[in-house]
Amino acid sequence: IITRGTQLKRALSFSPFLILSFPYAMDISQLNRDNTIILFDVDGTLSKPRLSASAEMLETLTALRNKYQIGVVGGSDISKQMEQLGGDCLARFDYFFSENGLLAFRDGQQFHKESFKSFLGEDRLKTFINFCLHY
C-alpha cells in the first residue's frame, strides 16, 4: 500500500504522511510495527522550517511509534535535526537519516556514514564543485 494515510490522519489529527508497506495488496487495517515504516521530513512536516517541533507533535509521534516504526529523513545535519526534534531524537525514532542519508541510525545506533568526498574522491568532488559554481 502506498497511501496518503487519510484514515490514520483523521484518527491521529496529524498532518498528511506517506505510508509504505509491503505487500501492496495488504489491507490498511493490517498495518503494524512489523510491516510498516512511516518516514517524515522535518522542515514543514514535523516542525515549521528551522524551528523546534511542538510538544504536541512529539507526543503524537510517541503514540504513533507504539503502532508503527517511524523515521526521519532530512537534508540537515544531525545537530540541526537535534535542535528541531530534541536532544533525545535518536531515541524517539526507529530510523533517523541525516544529510540526505549520508548519516543513518537505527534504534539510536549509527549503521551508515558516508561523505561526498570519500564517495567521489577529491578530484571528482573538485570537478563537481567547479561545475556547480560555474552555474
XYZ file of N, CA and C in Angstrom:
405
model
N 0.856 -1.178 0.000
C 0.000 0.000 0.000
C 0.891 1.226 0.000
N 0.611 2.142 -0.845
C 1.214 3.466 -0.779
C 0.025 4.410 -0.700
N -0.104 5.104 0.389
C -1.289 5.921 0.615
C -0.925 7.218 1.303
N -1.802 8.195 1.235
C -1.611 9.451 1.939
C -2.048 9.308 3.401
N -2.557 8.179 3.764
C -2.870 7.908 5.160
C -4.062 8.688 5.691
N -5.071 8.926 4.846
C -6.197 9.763 5.256
C -6.926 9.213 6.477
N -7.172 7.901 6.510
C -7.874 7.328 7.657
C -7.053 7.503 8.930
N -5.763 7.225 8.850
C -4.908 7.384 10.023
C -4.758 8.845 10.385
N -4.692 9.699 9.368
C -4.553 11.134 9.614
C -5.723 11.631 10.452
N -6.936 11.254 10.071
C -8.111 11.684 10.824
C -8.077 11.131 12.248
N -7.677 9.882 12.376
C -7.650 9.255 13.691
C -6.620 9.904 14.613
N -5.520 10.355 14.043
C -4.451 10.928 14.853
C -4.435 12.450 14.841
N -5.340 13.072 14.060
C -5.331 14.523 13.873
C -3.924 14.984 13.504
N -3.356 14.329 12.516
C -1.958 14.502 12.162
C -1.849 15.048 10.746
N -0.737 15.731 10.453
C -0.524 16.214 9.093
C -0.384 15.030 8.136
N -0.630 15.244 6.844
C -0.544 14.126 5.887
C 0.829 13.473 5.915
N 0.848 12.165 5.814
C 2.105 11.443 5.767
C 1.974 10.297 4.802
N 3.069 9.727 4.449
C 3.120 8.654 3.482
C 3.387 7.345 4.206
N 2.608 6.350 3.905
C 2.817 5.026 4.479
C 3.297 4.107 3.371
N 4.420 3.458 3.591
C 4.935 2.477 2.651
C 4.879 1.128 3.334
N 4.224 0.183 2.715
C 4.085 -1.128 3.327
C 4.028 -2.176 2.229
N 4.580 -3.353 2.512
C 4.560 -4.434 1.544
C 3.941 -5.653 2.176
N 3.237 -6.491 1.496
C 2.947 -6.416 0.066
C 1.918 -5.348 -0.251
N 1.869 -4.936 -1.492
C 0.976 -3.861 -1.904
C -0.491 -4.193 -1.699
N -0.834 -5.460 -1.710
C -2.239 -5.857 -1.589
C -2.734 -5.857 -0.143
N -1.910 -5.478 0.810
C -2.286 -5.528 2.217
C -3.405 -4.538 2.544
N -4.338 -4.962 3.347
C -5.416 -4.112 3.833
C -4.834 -3.147 4.866
N -5.251 -1.883 4.846
C -4.710 -0.866 5.759
C -4.907 -1.247 7.225
N -5.927 -2.022 7.523
C -6.159 -2.432 8.910
C -5.103 -3.422 9.397
N -4.319 -3.997 8.489
C -3.283 -4.962 8.855
C -1.925 -4.305 9.102
N -1.835 -2.987 8.949
C -0.556 -2.304 9.148
C -0.187 -2.300 10.626
N 1.102 -2.574 10.919
C 1.577 -2.596 12.296
C 3.087 -2.380 12.320
N 3.692 -2.449 13.502
C 5.141 -2.222 13.638
C 5.976 -3.237 12.870
N 5.445 -4.425 12.642
C 6.208 -5.459 11.947
C 6.278 -5.258 10.440
N 5.326 -4.513 9.871
C 5.291 -4.404 8.414
C 5.200 -2.972 7.880
N 5.345 -1.981 8.755
C 5.148 -0.605 8.312
C 6.200 0.323 8.901
N 6.780 1.142 8.042
C 7.673 2.213 8.474
C 7.095 3.508 7.914
N 6.890 4.476 8.783
C 6.394 5.784 8.357
C 7.562 6.755 8.478
N 7.940 7.355 7.353
C 9.075 8.266 7.314
C 8.588 9.699 7.160
N 9.234 10.615 7.884
C 8.862 12.020 7.873
C 10.043 12.892 7.483
N 9.754 13.967 6.805
C 10.699 15.055 6.644
C 10.563 15.920 7.899
N 11.541 16.741 8.192
C 11.466 17.586 9.384
C 10.815 18.927 9.047
N 11.517 19.757 8.288
C 11.034 21.114 7.973
C 9.725 21.082 7.196
N 8.709 21.698 7.769
C 7.413 21.781 7.112
C 6.515 20.582 7.357
N 7.039 19.555 8.004
C 6.227 18.372 8.304
C 6.139 18.165 9.809
N 7.273 17.941 10.451
C 7.280 17.756 11.908
C 7.415 19.082 12.647
N 7.937 20.081 11.965
C 8.059 21.413 12.560
C 7.999 22.446 11.444
N 7.751 23.671 11.831
C 7.865 24.744 10.857
C 9.341 24.841 10.489
N 9.647 25.258 9.250
C 11.050 25.300 8.817
C 11.964 26.006 9.818
N 13.050 25.307 10.175
C 14.119 25.816 11.039
C 13.695 26.051 12.497
N 12.502 25.597 12.879
C 12.028 25.769 14.256
C 11.882 24.408 14.937
N 11.698 24.422 16.246
C 11.530 23.188 17.017
C 10.135 22.606 16.838
N 10.063 21.290 16.896
C 8.767 20.610 16.859
C 8.017 20.906 18.152
N 6.713 21.002 18.052
C 5.895 21.292 19.230
C 5.813 20.071 20.146
N 5.500 20.315 21.393
C 5.319 19.217 22.350
C 4.190 18.301 21.884
N 3.139 18.887 21.323
C 2.014 18.098 20.813
C 2.472 17.163 19.689
N 3.322 17.659 18.796
C 3.830 16.827 17.703
C 4.668 15.683 18.254
N 5.527 15.964 19.215
C 6.368 14.919 19.794
C 5.534 13.866 20.521
N 4.461 14.295 21.200
C 3.549 13.346 21.857
C 2.839 12.479 20.827
N 2.435 13.090 19.721
C 1.755 12.348 18.654
C 2.692 11.316 18.044
N 3.949 11.695 17.848
C 4.930 10.751 17.308
C 5.140 9.574 18.265
N 5.163 9.849 19.549
C 5.310 8.784 20.542
C 4.145 7.807 20.448
N 2.932 8.335 20.329
C 1.752 7.476 20.191
C 1.805 6.683 18.886
N 2.234 7.326 17.822
C 2.330 6.666 16.522
C 3.367 5.538 16.566
N 4.459 5.781 17.276
C 5.526 4.780 17.367
C 5.075 3.528 18.110
N 4.063 3.643 18.940
C 3.529 2.454 19.609
C 2.888 1.489 18.626
N 2.455 2.005 17.454
C 1.767 1.167 16.468
C 2.608 0.853 15.241
N 3.540 1.747 14.893
C 4.319 1.613 13.657
C 5.774 1.985 13.927
N 6.654 1.546 13.061
C 8.022 2.040 13.092
C 8.004 3.427 12.446
N 8.750 4.364 13.011
C 8.781 5.709 12.446
C 10.226 6.147 12.227
N 10.395 7.047 11.273
C 11.733 7.533 10.980
C 11.711 8.938 10.417
N 12.892 9.521 10.373
C 13.100 10.870 9.851
C 14.100 10.782 8.705
N 13.802 11.491 7.628
C 14.723 11.638 6.516
C 14.840 13.130 6.257
N 16.048 13.676 6.371
C 16.199 15.107 6.172
C 17.543 15.478 5.580
N 17.603 16.669 5.048
C 18.827 17.167 4.446
C 19.766 17.824 5.437
N 19.258 18.229 6.571
C 20.094 18.916 7.570
C 21.050 17.943 8.240
N 22.072 18.516 8.872
C 22.982 17.661 9.628
C 22.328 17.291 10.961
N 22.927 16.321 11.627
C 22.342 15.771 12.854
C 22.174 16.826 13.937
N 23.100 17.778 14.048
C 22.988 18.788 15.104
C 21.766 19.676 14.881
N 21.485 20.035 13.640
C 20.291 20.853 13.349
C 19.017 20.042 13.615
N 19.012 18.781 13.245
C 17.839 17.944 13.497
C 17.610 17.772 14.993
N 18.686 17.688 15.770
C 18.538 17.587 17.226
C 17.969 18.877 17.805
N 18.352 20.022 17.261
C 17.769 21.293 17.705
C 16.270 21.302 17.463
N 15.841 20.768 16.348
C 14.427 20.799 15.984
C 13.606 19.722 16.688
N 14.202 18.548 16.903
C 13.438 17.414 17.429
C 13.822 17.015 18.845
N 14.780 17.731 19.438
C 15.199 17.442 20.802
C 16.468 16.614 20.835
N 17.237 16.796 21.875
C 18.494 16.083 22.031
C 18.336 14.576 22.115
N 17.132 14.114 22.448
C 16.866 12.681 22.550
C 16.226 12.113 21.290
N 16.325 12.848 20.186
C 15.597 12.458 18.974
C 15.996 11.081 18.443
N 17.241 10.662 18.614
C 17.632 9.337 18.118
C 16.880 8.230 18.848
N 16.503 8.485 20.091
C 15.735 7.502 20.866
C 14.241 7.565 20.541
N 13.778 8.657 19.959
C 12.351 8.841 19.650
C 11.922 8.155 18.362
N 12.913 7.820 17.500
C 12.609 7.270 16.181
C 13.311 5.934 15.996
N 12.693 5.046 15.229
C 13.309 3.768 14.908
C 14.434 3.953 13.887
N 14.221 4.879 12.945
C 15.205 5.180 11.901
C 15.423 6.683 11.854
N 16.648 7.088 11.586
C 16.982 8.508 11.551
C 18.050 8.714 10.481
N 17.707 9.482 9.438
C 18.613 9.730 8.325
C 18.898 11.220 8.234
N 20.163 11.585 8.394
C 20.594 12.980 8.298
C 21.368 13.174 6.998
N 21.488 14.441 6.609
C 22.276 14.809 5.430
C 21.878 13.977 4.210
N 20.561 13.848 4.007
C 20.011 13.082 2.876
C 20.514 11.641 2.840
N 20.693 11.052 3.999
C 21.073 9.647 4.087
C 22.556 9.384 4.214
N 23.376 10.432 4.243
C 24.811 10.213 4.407
C 25.136 9.688 5.804
N 24.287 10.007 6.763
C 24.439 9.528 8.137
C 23.127 8.859 8.530
N 23.189 7.594 8.963
C 21.971 6.843 9.236
C 22.052 6.094 10.560
N 20.915 6.087 11.266
C 20.800 5.423 12.562
C 19.594 4.495 12.545
N 19.712 3.407 13.274
C 18.572 2.525 13.536
C 18.601 2.217 15.015
N 17.464 2.425 15.663
C 17.358 2.219 17.110
C 18.460 2.956 17.866
N 18.774 4.172 17.423
C 19.740 5.017 18.096
C 21.201 4.694 17.808
N 21.461 3.655 17.028
C 22.831 3.236 16.720
C 23.171 3.556 15.268
N 24.303 4.200 15.068
C 24.722 4.537 13.708
C 25.041 3.257 12.948
N 24.489 3.141 11.724
C 24.810 1.977 10.910
C 25.361 2.350 9.542
N 25.398 3.652 9.230
C 25.942 4.076 7.941
C 26.476 5.493 8.053
N 27.639 5.723 7.440
C 28.186 7.066 7.360
C 28.996 7.161 6.076
N 28.736 8.192 5.318
C 29.411 8.413 4.047
C 29.612 9.902 3.878
N 30.561 10.287 3.071
C 30.729 11.696 2.733
C 30.868 11.792 1.221
N 30.513 12.946 0.678
C 30.676 13.147 -0.757
C 32.140 12.995 -1.149
N 33.016 13.509 -0.310
C 34.445 13.471 -0.623
C 34.953 12.036 -0.705
N 34.600 11.205 0.265
C 35.072 9.821 0.230
C 34.386 9.022 -0.884
N 33.140 9.356 -1.182
C 32.406 8.643 -2.228
C 32.923 9.004 -3.619
N 33.089 10.309 -3.875
C 33.520 10.770 -5.194
C 35.036 10.782 -5.367
N 35.754 11.002 -4.294
C 37.186 11.236 -4.385
C 37.417 12.731 -4.567
N 38.580 13.192 -4.128
C 38.841 14.633 -4.112
C 38.805 15.256 -5.506
N 39.389 14.605 -6.517
C 39.410 15.178 -7.869
C 38.007 15.319 -8.452
N 37.200 14.283 -8.328
C 35.820 14.352 -8.850
C 34.993 15.390 -8.089
N 35.220 15.474 -6.772
C 34.497 16.456 -5.976
C 34.837 17.871 -6.422
N 36.109 18.145 -6.654
C 36.518 19.468 -7.144
C 35.867 19.773 -8.488
N 35.854 18.800 -9.380
C 35.213 18.975 -10.694
C 33.732 19.289 -10.514
N 33.084 18.565 -9.631
C 31.649 18.775 -9.368
C 31.401 20.168 -8.792
N 32.195 20.563 -7.815
C 32.035 21.882 -7.188
C 32.267 22.989 -8.207
N 33.307 22.864 -9.008
C 33.576 23.869 -10.037
C 32.452 23.949 -11.059
N 31.896 22.810 -11.414
C 30.763 22.783 -12.340
C 29.575 23.563 -11.730
N 29.282 23.271 -10.467
C 28.162 23.956 -9.782
C 28.412 25.449 -9.663
N 29.632 25.821 -9.331
C 29.964 27.255 -9.184
C 29.888 27.981 -10.515
N 30.142 27.277 -11.586
C 30.057 27.880 -12.924
C 28.632 28.330 -13.241
N 27.644 27.583 -12.724
C 26.245 27.918 -12.967
C 25.714 28.662 -11.796
